[in-house]
């Protein structure tokens, strides 16, 4: 009888062991699924960010679902709703604007799906609605651009500003940082400011209007500050078409540090670009893995950026990754 009991116990222990192994094996092999809601492809920077997220997901064998919102916040909200319905393990969100995210982030939280914000922040009253934010310090970028320009213009000059997308964190913050820097130089003024929506066509169109207005009133534009490189490249085109020399007749300063900006600096048409690193894939998936393993995450990780101008562009252009 005792022998029979021992035999039954051994069989039960063995099958329990096999079941556990099978479960662990299946879990170890099961890839995680992550939904990525991207704004669109308005700039070279944005394309580089998407590529960084895609390639990092492939490297880590993550099942990635990418949704391109075609510049519409409502599409991003729909995409997040779909990710929740599909029960993804985590969501990476690059939010177009700061406001309007509360209700959908509440749904993600209720479904216990962590949301990792990349590149831009959101305005929510409850910070627990997202797990973490990985982004550059946009105010510092604007300040760096302003300080550089003040030095270049010897603290005197009329500046036109081409802003990013209305309502977006980098548009608010880059404007704020730049204005903060200029406050120290009373002879430097922003004479006009308008949104070019972070794309090249927008930058060109706004600059054409600024040039036309300046011509009409016999004013001189000393410099243009564009919130990103794509708009600066559009502005450069408008300046050339107006028969002026970008880089010398009008000083051009922008933000991002994309390849096209380096080429324009080497060609003498763009004067300065403050880097904003879009290669956020590795940090984003580190954050996903950390949160899914139950470890704590900092609420914010600031990406370090540098400033490049014509004096350094030639030396580093070959090493640029985006
Ligand atoms: O949020 C980052 C900004 O968005 C980049 O400067 C710009 O190029 C992009 O579209």
Tab-separated table of N, CA, C and O in Angstrom, residues 189-264:
chain	number	residue	atom	x	y	z
A	189	UNK	N	14.963	91.244	-31.454
A	189	UNK	CA	13.491	91.135	-31.376
A	189	UNK	C	12.947	90.086	-32.335
A	189	UNK	O	13.457	89.935	-33.446
A	190	UNK	N	11.890	89.409	-31.884
A	190	UNK	CA	11.158	88.525	-32.812
A	190	UNK	C	10.093	89.402	-33.451
A	190	UNK	O	9.165	89.861	-32.775
A	191	UNK	N	10.240	89.679	-34.751
A	191	UNK	CA	9.308	90.610	-35.390
A	191	UNK	C	8.081	89.904	-35.968
A	191	UNK	O	7.049	90.518	-36.170
A	192	UNK	N	8.230	88.599	-36.257
A	192	UNK	CA	7.063	87.843	-36.740
A	192	UNK	C	7.209	86.389	-36.302
A	192	UNK	O	8.342	85.875	-36.219
A	193	UNK	N	6.078	85.741	-36.076
A	193	UNK	CA	6.120	84.340	-35.644
A	193	UNK	C	4.866	83.622	-36.136
A	193	UNK	O	3.754	84.099	-35.924
A	194	UNK	N	5.072	82.495	-36.796
A	194	UNK	CA	3.921	81.760	-37.363
A	194	UNK	C	4.242	80.262	-37.454
A	194	UNK	O	5.421	79.900	-37.595
A	195	UNK	N	3.227	79.434	-37.450
A	195	UNK	CA	3.469	77.985	-37.517
A	195	UNK	C	3.699	77.507	-38.953
A	195	UNK	O	2.970	77.867	-39.866
A	196	UNK	N	4.697	76.668	-39.115
A	196	UNK	CA	4.953	76.012	-40.413
A	196	UNK	C	4.706	74.518	-40.289
A	196	UNK	O	5.088	73.738	-41.171
A	197	UNK	N	4.092	74.112	-39.171
A	197	UNK	CA	3.623	72.737	-38.960
A	197	UNK	C	4.720	71.662	-39.071
A	197	UNK	O	4.435	70.513	-39.412
A	198	UNK	N	5.943	72.029	-38.781
A	198	UNK	CA	7.065	71.078	-38.738
A	198	UNK	C	7.369	70.413	-40.081
A	198	UNK	O	8.000	69.356	-40.112
A	199	UNK	N	6.870	70.987	-41.202
A	199	UNK	CA	7.238	70.351	-42.473
A	199	UNK	C	7.842	71.370	-43.447
A	199	UNK	O	7.724	72.578	-43.259
A	200	UNK	N	8.508	70.845	-44.463
A	200	UNK	CA	9.280	71.695	-45.374
A	200	UNK	C	8.403	72.674	-46.159
A	200	UNK	O	8.724	73.857	-46.267
A	201	UNK	N	7.267	72.175	-46.670
A	201	UNK	CA	6.374	73.050	-47.448
A	201	UNK	C	5.850	74.174	-46.563
A	201	UNK	O	5.757	75.335	-46.995
A	202	UNK	N	5.527	73.844	-45.315
A	202	UNK	CA	5.029	74.849	-44.368
A	202	UNK	C	6.084	75.909	-44.099
A	202	UNK	O	5.791	77.113	-44.072
A	203	UNK	N	7.331	75.482	-43.913
A	203	UNK	CA	8.434	76.421	-43.647
A	203	UNK	C	8.638	77.364	-44.813
A	203	UNK	O	8.847	78.570	-44.642
A	204	UNK	N	8.536	76.814	-46.022
A	204	UNK	CA	8.743	77.629	-47.227
A	204	UNK	C	7.631	78.681	-47.353
A	204	UNK	O	7.897	79.870	-47.555
A	205	UNK	N	6.431	78.210	-47.171
A	205	UNK	CA	5.260	79.096	-47.319
A	205	UNK	C	5.310	80.250	-46.305
A	205	UNK	O	5.071	81.411	-46.656
A	206	UNK	N	5.621	79.929	-45.060
A	206	UNK	CA	5.667	80.962	-44.020
A	206	UNK	C	6.797	81.954	-44.307
A	206	UNK	O	6.615	83.176	-44.200
A	207	UNK	N	7.927	81.444	-44.735
A	207	UNK	CA	9.066	82.343	-45.007
A	207	UNK	C	8.752	83.257	-46.194
A	207	UNK	O	9.121	84.439	-46.187
A	208	UNK	N	8.064	82.714	-47.202
A	208	UNK	CA	7.682	83.549	-48.357
A	208	UNK	C	6.827	84.720	-47.872
A	208	UNK	O	7.018	85.864	-48.297
A	209	UNK	N	5.887	84.415	-46.982
A	209	UNK	CA	4.999	85.472	-46.463
A	209	UNK	C	5.805	86.493	-45.651
A	209	UNK	O	5.581	87.703	-45.772
A	210	UNK	N	6.746	86.026	-44.837
A	210	UNK	CA	7.583	86.938	-44.040
A	210	UNK	C	8.407	87.856	-44.957
A	210	UNK	O	8.519	89.058	-44.727
A	211	UNK	N	8.967	87.276	-46.016
A	211	UNK	CA	9.812	88.059	-46.933
A	211	UNK	C	8.980	89.112	-47.668
A	211	UNK	O	9.416	90.251	-47.845
A	212	UNK	N	7.796	88.695	-48.065
A	212	UNK	CA	6.900	89.604	-48.780
A	212	UNK	C	6.521	90.788	-47.885
A	212	UNK	O	6.574	91.951	-48.305
A	213	UNK	N	6.172	90.469	-46.632
A	213	UNK	CA	5.786	91.526	-45.692
A	213	UNK	C	6.965	92.463	-45.429
A	213	UNK	O	6.796	93.689	-45.358
A	214	UNK	N	8.155	91.908	-45.320
A	214	UNK	CA	9.355	92.726	-45.048
A	214	UNK	C	9.621	93.663	-46.226
A	214	UNK	O	9.936	94.845	-46.045
A	215	UNK	N	9.461	93.085	-47.422
A	215	UNK	CA	9.677	93.882	-48.631
A	215	UNK	C	8.697	95.057	-48.680
A	215	UNK	O	9.073	96.197	-48.947
A	216	UNK	N	7.434	94.736	-48.361
A	216	UNK	CA	6.373	95.746	-48.383
A	216	UNK	C	6.608	96.881	-47.406
A	216	UNK	O	6.197	98.012	-47.637
A	217	UNK	N	7.253	96.571	-46.281
A	217	UNK	CA	7.431	97.617	-45.265
A	217	UNK	C	8.874	98.094	-45.169
A	217	UNK	O	9.254	98.742	-44.186
A	218	UNK	N	9.674	97.712	-46.143
A	218	UNK	CA	11.094	98.092	-46.174
A	218	UNK	C	11.872	97.662	-44.930
A	218	UNK	O	12.787	98.355	-44.486
A	219	UNK	N	11.466	96.542	-44.371
A	219	UNK	CA	12.153	96.045	-43.165
A	219	UNK	C	13.219	95.032	-43.577
A	219	UNK	O	13.176	94.490	-44.683
A	220	UNK	N	14.162	94.784	-42.668
A	220	UNK	CA	15.189	93.792	-42.981
A	220	UNK	C	15.089	92.646	-41.981
A	220	UNK	O	15.011	92.875	-40.768
A	221	UNK	N	15.069	91.446	-42.532
A	221	UNK	CA	15.073	90.275	-41.641
A	221	UNK	C	16.536	89.871	-41.465
A	221	UNK	O	17.230	89.582	-42.441
A	222	UNK	N	17.005	89.882	-40.217
A	222	UNK	CA	18.402	89.503	-39.986
A	222	UNK	C	18.569	87.997	-39.828
A	222	UNK	O	19.602	87.443	-40.189
A	223	UNK	N	17.557	87.355	-39.249
A	223	UNK	CA	17.698	85.913	-39.007
A	223	UNK	C	16.340	85.235	-38.979
A	223	UNK	O	15.321	85.861	-38.692
A	224	UNK	N	16.370	83.919	-39.277
A	224	UNK	CA	15.166	83.109	-39.112
A	224	UNK	C	15.488	81.978	-38.137
A	224	UNK	O	16.531	81.320	-38.242
A	225	UNK	N	14.590	81.813	-37.177
A	225	UNK	CA	14.689	80.707	-36.219
A	225	UNK	C	13.549	79.751	-36.530
A	225	UNK	O	12.374	80.096	-36.385
A	226	UNK	N	13.876	78.542	-36.997
A	226	UNK	CA	12.851	77.547	-37.313
A	226	UNK	C	12.881	76.462	-36.245
A	226	UNK	O	13.965	76.008	-35.863
A	227	UNK	N	11.698	76.029	-35.802
A	227	UNK	CA	11.640	75.018	-34.737
A	227	UNK	C	12.094	73.634	-35.193
A	227	UNK	O	12.193	72.738	-34.366
A	228	UNK	N	12.269	73.419	-36.498
A	228	UNK	CA	12.941	72.177	-36.915
A	228	UNK	C	13.659	72.385	-38.250
A	228	UNK	O	13.470	73.402	-38.933
A	229	UNK	N	14.518	71.405	-38.576
A	229	UNK	CA	15.357	71.530	-39.776
A	229	UNK	C	14.538	71.538	-41.055
A	229	UNK	O	14.857	72.256	-42.005
A	230	UNK	N	13.491	70.704	-41.107
A	230	UNK	CA	12.715	70.644	-42.353
A	230	UNK	C	12.130	72.011	-42.707
A	230	UNK	O	12.169	72.432	-43.868
A	231	UNK	N	11.618	72.715	-41.699
A	231	UNK	CA	11.058	74.052	-41.977
A	231	UNK	C	12.180	75.021	-42.356
A	231	UNK	O	11.988	75.891	-43.215
A	232	UNK	N	13.358	74.852	-41.736
A	232	UNK	CA	14.497	75.716	-42.087
A	232	UNK	C	14.902	75.483	-43.540
A	232	UNK	O	15.205	76.430	-44.275
A	233	UNK	N	14.876	74.213	-43.965
A	233	UNK	CA	15.263	73.912	-45.351
A	233	UNK	C	14.244	74.513	-46.329
A	233	UNK	O	14.607	75.004	-47.405
A	234	UNK	N	12.982	74.505	-45.944
A	234	UNK	CA	11.952	75.162	-46.760
A	234	UNK	C	12.178	76.670	-46.794
A	234	UNK	O	12.053	77.305	-47.859
A	235	UNK	N	12.535	77.239	-45.643
A	235	UNK	CA	12.783	78.691	-45.574
A	235	UNK	C	13.989	79.075	-46.438
A	235	UNK	O	13.974	80.115	-47.116
A	236	UNK	N	15.003	78.211	-46.426
A	236	UNK	CA	16.197	78.464	-47.241
A	236	UNK	C	15.812	78.568	-48.720
A	236	UNK	O	16.263	79.457	-49.444
A	237	UNK	N	14.943	77.665	-49.134
A	237	UNK	CA	14.468	77.686	-50.528
A	237	UNK	C	13.769	79.023	-50.823
A	237	UNK	O	14.005	79.641	-51.866
A	238	UNK	N	12.910	79.458	-49.902
A	238	UNK	CA	12.171	80.726	-50.097
A	238	UNK	C	13.147	81.907	-50.165
A	238	UNK	O	12.972	82.822	-50.984
A	239	UNK	N	14.176	81.883	-49.318
A	239	UNK	CA	15.154	82.987	-49.294
A	239	UNK	C	15.894	83.041	-50.634
A	239	UNK	O	16.081	84.110	-51.228
A	240	UNK	N	16.277	81.862	-51.123
A	240	UNK	CA	16.988	81.815	-52.417
A	240	UNK	C	16.093	82.303	-53.550
A	240	UNK	O	16.525	83.056	-54.415
A	241	UNK	N	14.850	81.856	-53.519
A	241	UNK	CA	13.923	82.265	-54.587
A	241	UNK	C	13.660	83.772	-54.548
A	241	UNK	O	13.291	84.371	-55.552
A	242	UNK	N	13.866	84.377	-53.371
A	242	UNK	CA	13.682	85.838	-53.261
A	242	UNK	C	14.959	86.577	-53.660
A	242	UNK	O	15.043	87.806	-53.526
A	243	UNK	N	15.955	85.832	-54.113
A	243	UNK	CA	17.203	86.463	-54.596
A	243	UNK	C	18.176	86.805	-53.474
A	243	UNK	O	19.117	87.582	-53.683
A	244	UNK	N	17.983	86.217	-52.301
A	244	UNK	CA	18.892	86.487	-51.177
A	244	UNK	C	19.713	85.234	-50.857
A	244	UNK	O	19.375	84.127	-51.278
A	245	UNK	N	20.774	85.448	-50.065
A	245	UNK	CA	21.643	84.323	-49.727
A	245	UNK	C	21.375	83.850	-48.299
A	245	UNK	O	21.721	84.548	-47.333
A	246	UNK	N	20.806	82.630	-48.179
A	246	UNK	CA	20.614	82.110	-46.828
A	246	UNK	C	21.983	81.784	-46.213
A	246	UNK	O	22.875	81.294	-46.903
A	247	UNK	N	22.127	82.077	-44.950
A	247	UNK	CA	23.426	81.792	-44.306
A	247	UNK	C	24.280	83.021	-44.186
A	247	UNK	O	25.140	83.105	-43.315
A	248	UNK	N	24.050	84.008	-45.085
A	248	UNK	CA	24.811	85.261	-44.961
A	248	UNK	C	23.876	86.481	-44.969
A	248	UNK	O	23.881	87.271	-44.026
A	249	UNK	N	23.032	86.633	-46.014
A	249	UNK	CA	22.072	87.756	-45.984
A	249	UNK	C	21.092	87.570	-44.816
A	249	UNK	O	20.710	88.526	-44.151
A	250	UNK	N	20.659	86.362	-44.658
A	250	UNK	CA	19.769	86.027	-43.534
A	250	UNK	C	20.364	84.813	-42.811
A	250	UNK	O	20.611	83.763	-43.437
A	251	UNK	N	20.623	84.958	-41.531
A	251	UNK	CA	21.181	83.855	-40.729
A	251	UNK	C	20.043	82.857	-40.444
A	251	UNK	O	18.928	83.266	-40.134
A	252	UNK	N	20.348	81.563	-40.596
A	252	UNK	CA	19.305	80.539	-40.395
A	252	UNK	C	19.708	79.579	-39.257
A	252	UNK	O	20.780	78.963	-39.306
A	253	UNK	N	18.844	79.487	-38.269
A	253	UNK	CA	19.094	78.623	-37.105
A	253	UNK	C	17.915	77.675	-36.939
A	253	UNK	O	16.761	78.102	-37.051
A	254	UNK	N	18.201	76.407	-36.657
A	254	UNK	CA	17.072	75.487	-36.447
A	254	UNK	C	17.438	74.379	-35.474
A	254	UNK	O	18.495	74.410	-34.846
A	255	UNK	N	16.547	73.403	-35.388
A	255	UNK	CA	16.686	72.325	-34.392
A	255	UNK	C	16.419	70.974	-35.043
A	255	UNK	O	15.555	70.867	-35.912
A	256	UNK	N	17.137	69.975	-34.673
A	256	UNK	CA	17.001	68.545	-35.034
A	256	UNK	C	18.356	67.903	-35.320
A	256	UNK	O	18.630	66.823	-34.849
A	257	UNK	N	19.146	68.531	-36.224
A	257	UNK	CA	20.434	67.922	-36.585
A	257	UNK	C	20.291	66.752	-37.533
A	257	UNK	O	21.033	65.766	-37.435
A	258	UNK	N	19.354	66.841	-38.491
A	258	UNK	CA	19.215	65.755	-39.487
A	258	UNK	C	20.275	65.923	-40.586
A	258	UNK	O	20.885	66.982	-40.718
A	259	UNK	N	20.459	64.845	-41.351
A	259	UNK	CA	21.481	64.846	-42.412
A	259	UNK	C	21.365	66.067	-43.334
A	259	UNK	O	22.365	66.727	-43.661
A	260	UNK	N	20.125	66.364	-43.766
A	260	UNK	CA	19.887	67.487	-44.675
A	260	UNK	C	20.368	68.810	-44.095
A	260	UNK	O	20.837	69.694	-44.822
A	261	UNK	N	20.270	68.948	-42.779
A	261	UNK	CA	20.724	70.178	-42.122
A	261	UNK	C	22.250	70.248	-42.164
A	261	UNK	O	22.828	71.321	-42.389
A	262	UNK	N	22.888	69.105	-41.967
A	262	UNK	CA	24.357	69.090	-42.029
A	262	UNK	C	24.827	69.429	-43.435
A	262	UNK	O	25.785	70.174	-43.609
A	263	UNK	N	24.143	68.893	-44.437
A	263	UNK	CA	24.515	69.202	-45.826
A	263	UNK	C	24.366	70.704	-46.076
A	263	UNK	O	25.218	71.327	-46.705
A	264	UNK	N	23.268	71.281	-45.561
A	264	UNK	CA	23.029	72.720	-45.759
A	264	UNK	C	24.075	73.551	-44.997
A	264	UNK	O	24.478	74.621	-45.467
